[in-house]
Amino acid sequence: DAGVIQSPRHEVTEMGQEVTLRCKPISGHDYLFWYRQTMMRGLELLIYFNNNVPIDDSGMPEDRFSAKMPNASFSTLKIQPSEPRDSAVYFCASRQGTGRNQETQYFGPGTRLLVL
Amino acid sequence: GNSVTQMEGPVTLSEEAFLTINCTYTATGYPSLFWYVQYPGEGLQLLLKATKADDKGSNKGFEATYRKETTSFHLEKGSVQVSDSAVYFCALSAGSGANNLFFGTGTRLTVIP
């Protein structure tokens, strides 16, 4: 099992540029989550999907952020335009279902974003 | 509502010392409880979990017992190693049908030789 795959692992960009982060969840998992981690705010849930449908995007900080899941094996988080305060580590996680034995979320290695 | 409170860090211990990281929770319903670990430069990994009261989760020498009466899920290890240096997160899933996890703020552990 390859686990959750994220790309790129590191991204350095200039303010105003568009940034696209990518995630491939574990095969067979119905849920996909996007998190952001910073020193100041800790781990924040941005948005999550169930069966490719966005369920809760209340954590998305601004309209500059958008996320899509066109199919069960791929999701993107886009920031346009990017700002220095978006610098953080962005994690993708997936989960199989909602039963007691399916609640565990499996995290990818993260994308470390630096906006100059 | 649902929330997790864990002890502030950082925690610094000598190798072979006993570790306790406190975690208490507030939840509606019957939550499942988790400890995740984040090693430097990596994503979060599940360390252990418990899905009902009095269950004990264990892995890699770490243990935590789901205490409903004290709403706690404290993480313990009898003898820490340098390789245990990481950030530890307590989390809860608010019962069957719940979707997201509620995470604590994380506790950084440093083990010195």
XYZ file of N, CA and C in Angstrom:
687
model
N 0.851 -1.187 0.000
C 0.000 0.000 0.000
C 0.891 1.242 0.000
N 0.688 2.135 -0.982
C 1.562 3.284 -1.130
C 1.237 4.375 -0.131
N 0.100 4.333 0.518
C -0.278 5.400 1.414
C -0.778 6.597 0.643
N -1.017 7.678 1.370
C -1.469 8.919 0.745
C -0.267 9.594 0.098
N -0.428 10.005 -1.140
C 0.677 10.609 -1.890
C 0.371 12.078 -2.133
N 1.336 12.918 -1.831
C 1.174 14.351 -2.062
C 2.315 14.868 -2.931
N 1.984 15.835 -3.755
C 3.026 16.490 -4.546
C 2.661 17.953 -4.756
N 3.646 18.825 -4.881
C 5.050 18.541 -4.625
C 5.319 18.428 -3.123
N 6.504 18.010 -2.740
C 6.844 17.959 -1.315
C 7.253 19.343 -0.800
N 7.834 20.108 -1.675
C 8.246 21.461 -1.329
C 7.867 22.385 -2.478
N 7.430 23.587 -2.118
C 7.068 24.563 -3.139
C 7.478 25.933 -2.645
N 8.257 26.629 -3.444
C 8.630 28.014 -3.148
C 8.111 28.858 -4.292
N 7.357 29.893 -3.978
C 6.775 30.723 -5.013
C 6.767 32.171 -4.561
N 6.454 33.027 -5.462
C 6.397 34.453 -5.136
C 4.954 34.886 -4.932
N 4.803 35.851 -4.097
C 3.476 36.408 -3.818
C 2.754 36.739 -5.122
N 1.473 36.364 -5.176
C 0.676 36.640 -6.353
C 0.577 35.489 -7.322
N 1.463 34.520 -7.186
C 1.440 33.373 -8.087
C 0.384 32.363 -7.660
N -0.031 31.571 -8.620
C -0.967 30.484 -8.325
C -0.191 29.257 -7.860
N -0.735 28.602 -6.850
C -0.117 27.385 -6.312
C -1.145 26.265 -6.372
N -0.730 25.111 -6.830
C -1.611 23.941 -6.869
C -0.946 22.786 -6.151
N -1.622 22.289 -5.130
C -1.146 21.141 -4.369
C -1.992 19.939 -4.757
N -1.347 18.775 -4.796
C -2.020 17.575 -5.294
C -1.999 16.455 -4.270
N -3.034 15.635 -4.334
C -3.152 14.540 -3.379
C -3.795 13.333 -4.048
N -3.219 12.176 -3.771
C -3.812 10.905 -4.178
C -4.109 10.118 -2.913
N -5.386 9.887 -2.609
C -5.722 9.163 -1.382
C -5.453 7.669 -1.509
N -5.579 6.983 -0.403
C -5.460 5.530 -0.427
C -6.649 4.947 -1.189
N -6.378 4.006 -2.040
C -7.428 3.401 -2.850
C -8.507 2.782 -1.968
N -9.763 3.080 -2.312
C -10.875 2.522 -1.542
C -11.339 3.397 -0.398
N -10.637 4.471 -0.140
C -11.049 5.390 0.917
C -12.084 6.370 0.384
N -13.142 6.558 1.182
C -14.257 7.391 0.740
C -14.129 8.858 1.134
N -13.250 9.134 2.096
C -13.129 10.494 2.617
C -11.733 11.027 2.340
N -11.689 12.325 2.025
C -10.408 12.998 1.836
C -10.441 14.332 2.556
N -9.366 14.636 3.266
C -9.278 15.840 4.095
C -8.048 16.654 3.687
N -8.208 17.966 3.718
C -7.076 18.880 3.551
C -6.898 19.648 4.863
N -5.624 19.651 5.361
C -5.271 20.366 6.578
C -4.137 21.340 6.281
N -4.049 22.347 7.155
C -2.918 23.259 7.108
C -2.298 23.295 8.494
N -0.958 23.298 8.540
C -0.264 23.309 9.829
C 0.716 24.469 9.861
N 0.570 25.312 10.882
C 1.497 26.407 11.119
C 1.883 26.420 12.588
N 2.970 27.087 12.891
C 3.387 27.190 14.281
C 2.351 27.952 15.094
N 1.812 28.992 14.505
C 0.899 29.866 15.251
C -0.465 29.227 15.488
N -1.000 28.539 14.506
C -2.379 28.067 14.560
C -2.506 26.559 14.694
N -1.379 25.862 14.650
C -1.425 24.409 14.775
C -2.017 23.772 13.540
N -2.759 22.677 13.755
C -3.331 21.900 12.664
C -4.779 22.341 12.445
N -5.091 22.800 11.241
C -6.433 23.292 10.930
C -7.032 22.463 9.792
N -8.259 22.057 9.955
C -8.980 21.396 8.867
C -9.509 22.446 7.906
N -9.165 22.317 6.638
C -9.614 23.287 5.637
C -10.917 22.844 4.985
N -10.956 21.602 4.512
C -12.097 21.093 3.772
C -12.026 19.576 3.759
N -13.202 18.929 3.646
C -13.155 17.499 3.407
C -14.230 17.069 2.420
N -13.963 15.964 1.775
C -14.818 15.396 0.731
C -15.292 14.006 1.155
N -16.496 13.680 0.729
C -16.995 12.320 0.849
C -17.436 11.864 -0.533
N -16.877 10.770 -1.009
C -17.213 10.292 -2.353
C -17.106 11.409 -3.384
N -16.029 12.161 -3.294
C -15.667 13.225 -4.247
C -16.496 14.495 -4.089
N -17.416 14.537 -3.160
C -18.270 15.705 -2.982
C -17.792 16.508 -1.770
N -17.597 17.815 -1.929
C -17.193 18.623 -0.764
C -18.320 18.672 0.263
N -17.983 18.342 1.505
C -18.985 18.280 2.554
C -18.928 19.501 3.460
N -17.738 19.895 3.838
C -17.578 21.009 4.765
C -16.341 21.801 4.369
N -16.554 23.012 3.907
C -15.422 23.860 3.526
C -15.320 25.080 4.436
N -15.895 24.979 5.611
C -15.930 26.126 6.523
C -14.546 26.523 7.007
N -13.573 25.643 6.880
C -12.223 25.970 7.303
C -11.381 26.647 6.237
N -11.888 26.747 5.049
C -11.131 27.413 3.986
C -11.044 28.897 4.335
N -9.833 29.422 4.413
C -9.664 30.753 4.990
C -10.235 31.890 4.142
N -10.128 31.799 2.841
C -10.571 32.907 1.984
C -10.953 32.366 0.615
N -11.536 33.242 -0.172
C -11.913 32.840 -1.535
C -10.700 32.536 -2.406
N -9.547 32.907 -1.944
C -8.341 32.610 -2.716
C -8.046 31.107 -2.712
N -8.641 30.414 -1.766
C -8.437 28.970 -1.638
C -9.605 28.241 -2.288
N -9.265 27.204 -3.054
C -10.305 26.346 -3.633
C -9.789 24.918 -3.686
N -10.694 23.965 -3.594
C -10.317 22.554 -3.641
C -11.297 21.804 -4.522
N -10.769 20.816 -5.215
C -11.590 19.983 -6.089
C -11.206 18.527 -5.916
N -12.142 17.678 -6.246
C -11.861 16.244 -6.259
C -12.587 15.660 -7.477
N -11.970 15.697 -8.623
C -12.635 15.264 -9.854
C -12.905 13.771 -9.928
N -12.156 12.989 -9.178
C -12.410 11.551 -9.131
C -11.898 10.986 -7.812
N -12.134 9.715 -7.601
C -11.836 9.110 -6.302
C -10.354 9.010 -6.007
N -9.498 9.244 -6.981
C -8.077 9.044 -6.765
C -7.260 10.325 -6.870
N -7.929 11.472 -6.869
C -7.163 12.706 -7.089
C -7.896 13.909 -6.524
N -7.142 14.778 -5.845
C -7.704 16.025 -5.346
C -6.650 17.114 -5.467
N -7.114 18.338 -5.637
C -6.216 19.482 -5.684
C -6.671 20.554 -4.708
N -5.711 21.260 -4.172
C -5.951 22.463 -3.373
C -5.204 23.590 -4.070
N -5.947 24.620 -4.437
C -5.365 25.701 -5.201
C -5.426 27.001 -4.419
N -4.365 27.772 -4.496
C -4.330 29.096 -3.877
C -3.998 30.094 -4.989
N -4.925 31.044 -5.187
C -4.749 32.022 -6.253
C -5.432 33.334 -5.878
N -4.684 34.413 -5.704
C -3.232 34.509 -5.694
C -2.659 34.140 -4.324
N -1.448 33.663 -4.302
C -0.836 33.293 -3.026
C -0.282 34.523 -2.306
N -0.211 34.425 -0.977
C 0.320 35.491 -0.142
C 1.307 34.888 0.861
N 2.226 35.698 1.376
C 3.214 35.165 2.326
C 2.576 34.467 3.526
N 1.429 34.947 3.971
C 0.790 34.322 5.137
C 0.205 32.949 4.837
N 0.251 32.535 3.599
C -0.180 31.182 3.245
C 0.934 30.163 3.458
N 2.108 30.637 3.784
C 3.239 29.729 4.015
C 2.910 28.797 5.174
N 3.014 27.508 4.919
C 2.607 26.496 5.900
C 2.945 25.126 5.327
N 2.655 24.106 6.120
C 2.686 22.738 5.602
C 1.244 22.306 5.397
N 0.944 21.823 4.210
C -0.413 21.393 3.860
C -0.431 19.866 3.784
N -1.340 19.295 4.565
C -1.461 17.843 4.601
C -2.776 17.410 3.965
N -2.699 16.293 3.302
C -3.866 15.593 2.814
C -3.989 14.310 3.633
N -5.220 13.918 3.940
C -5.451 12.669 4.669
C -6.663 11.970 4.068
N -6.711 10.661 4.208
C -7.889 9.936 3.730
C -8.341 8.941 4.788
N -9.612 8.564 4.663
C -10.222 7.640 5.611
C -11.166 6.733 4.858
N -11.282 5.503 5.354
C -12.041 4.513 4.600
C -13.537 4.785 4.647
N -14.084 5.007 5.860
C -15.526 5.155 5.987
C -15.869 5.771 7.319
N -17.055 5.472 7.845
C -17.472 6.083 9.107
C -17.686 5.079 10.221
N -17.562 3.797 9.954
C -17.702 2.813 11.017
C -16.586 2.938 12.039
N -16.791 2.296 13.200
C -15.822 2.399 14.291
C -14.429 1.971 13.874
N -14.337 1.021 13.008
C -13.020 0.549 12.573
C -12.536 1.240 11.304
N -13.256 2.289 10.909
C -12.892 2.988 9.674
C -12.619 4.461 9.907
N -12.527 4.858 11.183
C -12.416 6.283 11.491
C -11.001 6.812 11.368
N -10.011 5.950 11.367
C -8.629 6.407 11.365
C -8.330 7.174 10.094
N -7.741 8.341 10.250
C -7.285 9.104 9.092
C -5.803 8.807 8.851
N -5.457 8.636 7.583
C -4.080 8.359 7.181
C -3.554 9.576 6.437
N -2.448 10.095 6.930
C -1.920 11.354 6.424
C -0.825 11.131 5.388
N -0.778 12.042 4.434
C 0.341 12.090 3.525
C 1.521 12.803 4.165
N 2.648 12.877 3.450
C 3.858 13.485 4.016
C 3.820 15.011 4.057
N 2.841 15.601 3.369
C 2.713 17.049 3.414
C 3.447 17.761 2.281
N 2.958 18.966 1.991
C 3.630 19.886 1.068
C 4.038 21.114 1.870
N 5.334 21.386 1.865
C 5.832 22.556 2.594
C 5.856 23.726 1.622
N 4.986 24.698 1.848
C 4.824 25.850 0.957
C 5.448 27.086 1.570
N 6.257 27.757 0.778
C 6.853 29.033 1.173
C 6.511 30.060 0.110
N 5.815 31.099 0.518
C 5.447 32.180 -0.392
C 6.277 33.408 -0.027
N 7.083 33.841 -0.971
C 8.002 34.964 -0.709
C 7.381 36.316 -1.042
N -19.994 20.734 22.759
C -19.247 20.496 21.537
C -18.135 19.505 21.768
N -17.303 19.342 20.746
C -16.190 18.395 20.796
C -14.867 19.137 20.846
N -14.010 18.767 21.762
C -12.696 19.397 21.850
C -11.733 18.500 22.602
N -10.462 18.775 22.390
C -9.388 18.029 23.039
C -8.414 19.022 23.645
N -8.007 18.759 24.865
C -7.019 19.590 25.548
C -5.847 18.700 25.954
N -4.659 19.047 25.505
C -3.504 18.271 25.899
C -2.452 19.168 26.522
N -1.580 18.558 27.296
C -0.627 19.340 28.070
C 0.292 20.133 27.162
N 0.624 21.315 27.658
C 1.518 22.175 26.908
C 2.912 21.577 26.901
N 3.620 21.816 25.815
C 5.014 21.416 25.770
C 5.907 22.630 25.873
N 7.131 22.485 25.496
C 7.745 21.205 25.157
C 8.116 20.400 26.395
N 8.274 19.105 26.178
C 8.692 18.192 27.224
C 10.084 17.667 26.863
N 10.986 17.747 27.792
C 12.344 17.238 27.589
C 12.634 16.189 28.648
N 13.044 15.006 28.200
C 13.326 13.906 29.104
C 14.667 13.270 28.752
N 15.256 12.647 29.724
C 16.453 11.849 29.479
C 16.050 10.466 28.997
N 16.920 9.860 28.240
C 16.651 8.502 27.743
C 16.338 7.585 28.921
N 15.375 6.704 28.712
C 14.900 5.713 29.684
C 13.983 6.297 30.753
N 13.676 7.567 30.701
C 12.731 8.153 31.649
C 11.313 7.733 31.308
N 10.416 7.919 32.301
C 8.997 7.627 32.115
C 8.299 8.840 31.506
N 7.412 8.560 30.566
C 6.701 9.635 29.863
C 5.207 9.575 30.167
N 4.641 10.744 30.466
C 3.191 10.920 30.474
C 2.870 12.206 29.749
N 1.967 12.128 28.800
C 1.413 13.324 28.153
C -0.088 13.283 28.393
N -0.578 14.298 29.092
C -1.992 14.314 29.465
C -2.878 14.779 28.325
N -4.040 14.158 28.247
C -5.054 14.534 27.256
C -6.426 14.353 27.883
N -7.226 15.403 27.847
C -8.623 15.313 28.266
C -9.508 15.775 27.128
N -10.746 15.342 27.150
C -11.613 15.639 26.024
C -13.006 16.042 26.494
N -13.699 16.708 25.610
C -15.122 16.999 25.746
C -15.791 16.508 24.478
N -16.853 15.744 24.628
C -17.485 15.182 23.439
C -18.967 14.968 23.661
N -19.713 15.092 22.577
C -21.109 14.652 22.571
C -21.117 13.231 22.022
N -21.905 12.382 22.586
C -21.946 11.010 22.102
C -20.809 10.171 22.668
N -20.384 9.184 21.868
C -19.397 8.206 22.328
C -18.195 8.235 21.384
N -17.202 9.046 21.726
C -16.100 9.245 20.782
C -15.126 8.086 20.738
N -14.386 7.998 19.653
C -13.161 7.212 19.583
C -12.007 8.176 19.832
N -10.946 7.667 20.436
C -9.811 8.514 20.810
C -8.536 8.001 20.159
N -7.668 8.936 19.804
C -6.463 8.612 19.032
C -5.258 9.366 19.590
N -4.108 8.767 19.427
C -2.840 9.480 19.528
C -2.124 9.338 18.190
N -1.736 10.499 17.646
C -0.927 10.548 16.435
C 0.455 11.072 16.805
N 1.453 10.656 16.031
C 2.813 11.137 16.231
C 3.336 11.728 14.932
N 4.048 12.839 15.054
C 4.640 13.498 13.882
C 6.136 13.624 14.105
N 6.899 12.855 13.348
C 8.350 12.952 13.406
C 8.803 14.131 12.548
N 9.966 14.684 12.809
C 10.426 15.878 12.095
C 10.357 15.709 10.582
N 9.710 16.674 9.938
C 9.634 16.684 8.489
C 8.671 15.692 7.880
N 7.850 15.054 8.707
C 6.937 14.035 8.194
C 5.486 14.380 8.517
N 4.584 13.605 7.941
C 3.165 13.736 8.257
C 2.812 13.032 9.550
N 1.558 13.171 9.935
C 1.092 12.518 11.165
C 0.881 11.026 10.904
N 1.269 10.223 11.884
C 1.068 8.781 11.811
C 0.235 8.352 13.007
N -0.686 7.454 12.774
C -1.442 6.909 13.891
C -0.509 6.124 14.805
N -0.531 6.448 16.098
C 0.265 5.715 17.078
C -0.578 4.639 17.760
N -1.752 5.021 18.234
C -2.657 4.063 18.856
C -4.046 4.683 18.937
N -5.024 3.823 19.223
C -6.382 4.322 19.335
C -7.190 3.439 20.284
N -8.320 3.968 20.723
C -9.272 3.214 21.540
C -10.666 3.663 21.157
N -11.567 2.727 21.020
C -12.893 3.073 20.504
C -13.998 3.044 21.536
N -13.724 2.550 22.759
C -14.762 2.569 23.783
C -14.121 2.622 25.159
N -14.956 2.980 26.130
C -14.478 3.160 27.499
C -13.761 1.921 28.007
N -12.646 2.180 28.714
C -11.799 1.163 29.345
C -10.902 0.419 28.364
N -11.045 0.695 27.087
C -10.125 0.115 26.111
C -8.736 0.688 26.320
N -7.730 -0.122 26.101
C -6.348 0.339 26.143
C -5.752 0.188 24.756
N -5.260 1.295 24.208
C -4.521 1.236 22.956
C -3.040 1.136 23.268
N -2.305 0.399 22.434
C -0.868 0.269 22.673
C -0.134 0.046 21.364
N 1.092 0.556 21.319
C 1.923 0.415 20.125
C 3.315 0.938 20.441
N 4.332 0.247 20.021
C 5.730 0.679 20.170
C 6.086 1.016 21.612
N 5.474 0.362 22.579
C 5.757 0.624 23.984
C 4.920 1.732 24.581
N 4.153 2.428 23.764
C 3.244 3.467 24.244
C 1.890 2.841 24.581
N 1.243 3.423 25.601
C -0.088 2.966 25.983
C -0.962 4.169 26.336
N -2.270 3.994 26.150
C -3.228 4.994 26.612
C -4.537 4.273 26.884
N -5.184 4.621 27.990
C -6.440 3.982 28.372
C -7.568 4.996 28.299
N -8.643 4.621 27.669
C -9.832 5.448 27.498
C -10.583 5.466 28.824
N -10.549 6.604 29.524
C -11.210 6.736 30.826
C -12.415 7.650 30.680
N -13.575 7.053 30.661
C -14.791 7.851 30.482
C -15.092 8.674 31.730
N -14.799 8.121 32.915
C -15.151 8.812 34.155
C -14.355 10.089 34.353
N -13.139 10.113 33.815
C -12.316 11.314 33.917
C -12.144 11.999 32.559
N -12.830 11.535 31.558
C -12.729 12.032 30.168
C -11.278 12.269 29.785
N -10.477 11.213 29.942
C -9.045 11.357 29.689
C -8.530 10.222 28.812
N -7.391 10.474 28.205
C -6.740 9.477 27.336
C -5.239 9.787 27.370
N -4.638 9.653 28.533
C -3.245 10.031 28.736
C -2.299 9.044 28.069
N -1.271 9.573 27.438
C -0.270 8.735 26.762
C 0.889 8.463 27.716
N 1.327 7.204 27.780
C 2.412 6.816 28.668
C 3.392 5.891 27.960
N 4.649 5.998 28.392
C 5.660 5.039 27.961
C 6.660 4.888 29.100
N 7.007 3.659 29.383
C 7.831 3.387 30.557
C 9.279 3.815 30.416
N 9.817 3.790 29.205
C 11.229 4.080 29.008
C 11.409 4.668 27.608
N 11.579 5.982 27.555
C 11.639 6.634 26.246
C 13.045 6.513 25.651
N 13.076 6.593 24.320
C 14.318 6.551 23.573
C 14.481 7.843 22.770
N 15.699 8.093 22.367
C 15.957 9.295 21.571
C 15.073 9.309 20.329
N 14.831 8.137 19.765
C 14.018 8.031 18.551
C 12.545 8.367 18.783
N 12.127 8.531 20.029
C 10.737 8.927 20.324
C 10.545 10.438 20.239
N 11.609 11.168 20.024
C 11.502 12.625 19.905
C 10.603 12.972 18.720
N 9.519 13.687 19.003
C 8.503 13.971 17.987
C 7.450 14.877 18.618
N 6.438 15.209 17.820
C 5.281 15.921 18.342
C 4.117 14.932 18.409
N 3.435 14.920 19.537
C 2.351 13.972 19.780
C 1.029 14.721 19.848
N 0.042 14.216 19.098
C -1.271 14.836 19.022
C -2.333 13.878 19.548
N -3.152 14.368 20.453
C -4.338 13.641 20.887
C -5.504 14.094 20.006
N -6.409 13.165 19.681
C -7.518 13.514 18.795
C -8.735 12.674 19.126
N -9.905 13.189 18.762
C -11.123 12.407 18.934
C -11.982 12.459 17.695
N -12.690 11.365 17.491
C -13.704 11.267 16.455
C -15.015 11.076 17.186
N -15.969 11.975 16.899
C -17.149 12.044 17.759
C -18.185 10.978 17.479
N -17.772 9.745 17.400
C -18.717 8.647 17.350
C -19.097 8.233 15.956
N -19.870 7.183 15.894
C -20.258 6.575 14.627
C -20.969 7.595 13.746
N -20.555 7.662 12.501
C -21.147 8.612 11.568
C -20.465 9.957 11.562
N -19.584 10.198 12.540
C -18.868 11.476 12.557
C -17.851 11.489 11.434
N -17.530 12.670 11.000
C -16.678 12.788 9.827
C -15.250 13.206 10.143
N -15.071 14.314 10.865
C -13.711 14.797 11.028
C -13.177 14.510 12.425
N -11.856 14.628 12.551
C -11.179 14.487 13.830
C -10.987 15.849 14.470
N -11.052 15.881 15.791
C -10.729 17.082 16.542
C -9.375 16.848 17.195
N -8.403 17.701 16.858
C -7.042 17.519 17.327
C -6.716 18.458 18.483
N -5.875 17.986 19.394
C -5.253 18.865 20.360
C -4.149 19.663 19.691
N -3.510 20.509 20.458
C -2.507 21.427 19.909
C -1.146 20.774 19.707
N -0.980 19.569 20.201
C 0.294 18.878 20.033
C 1.252 19.160 21.184
N 2.045 18.147 21.534
C 3.069 18.266 22.577
C 4.389 17.793 21.999
N 5.366 18.687 22.012
C 6.674 18.327 21.475
C 7.499 17.634 22.553
N 7.993 16.449 22.234
C 8.842 15.683 23.140
C 10.261 15.630 22.575
N 11.214 15.964 23.424
C 12.623 15.807 23.068
C 13.256 14.884 24.097
N 13.891 13.818 23.606
C 14.583 12.874 24.489
C 16.079 13.033 24.265
N 16.791 13.289 25.357
C 18.237 13.509 25.243
C 18.993 12.293 25.769
N 20.125 11.977 25.142
C 20.877 10.771 25.546
C 21.427 10.914 26.956
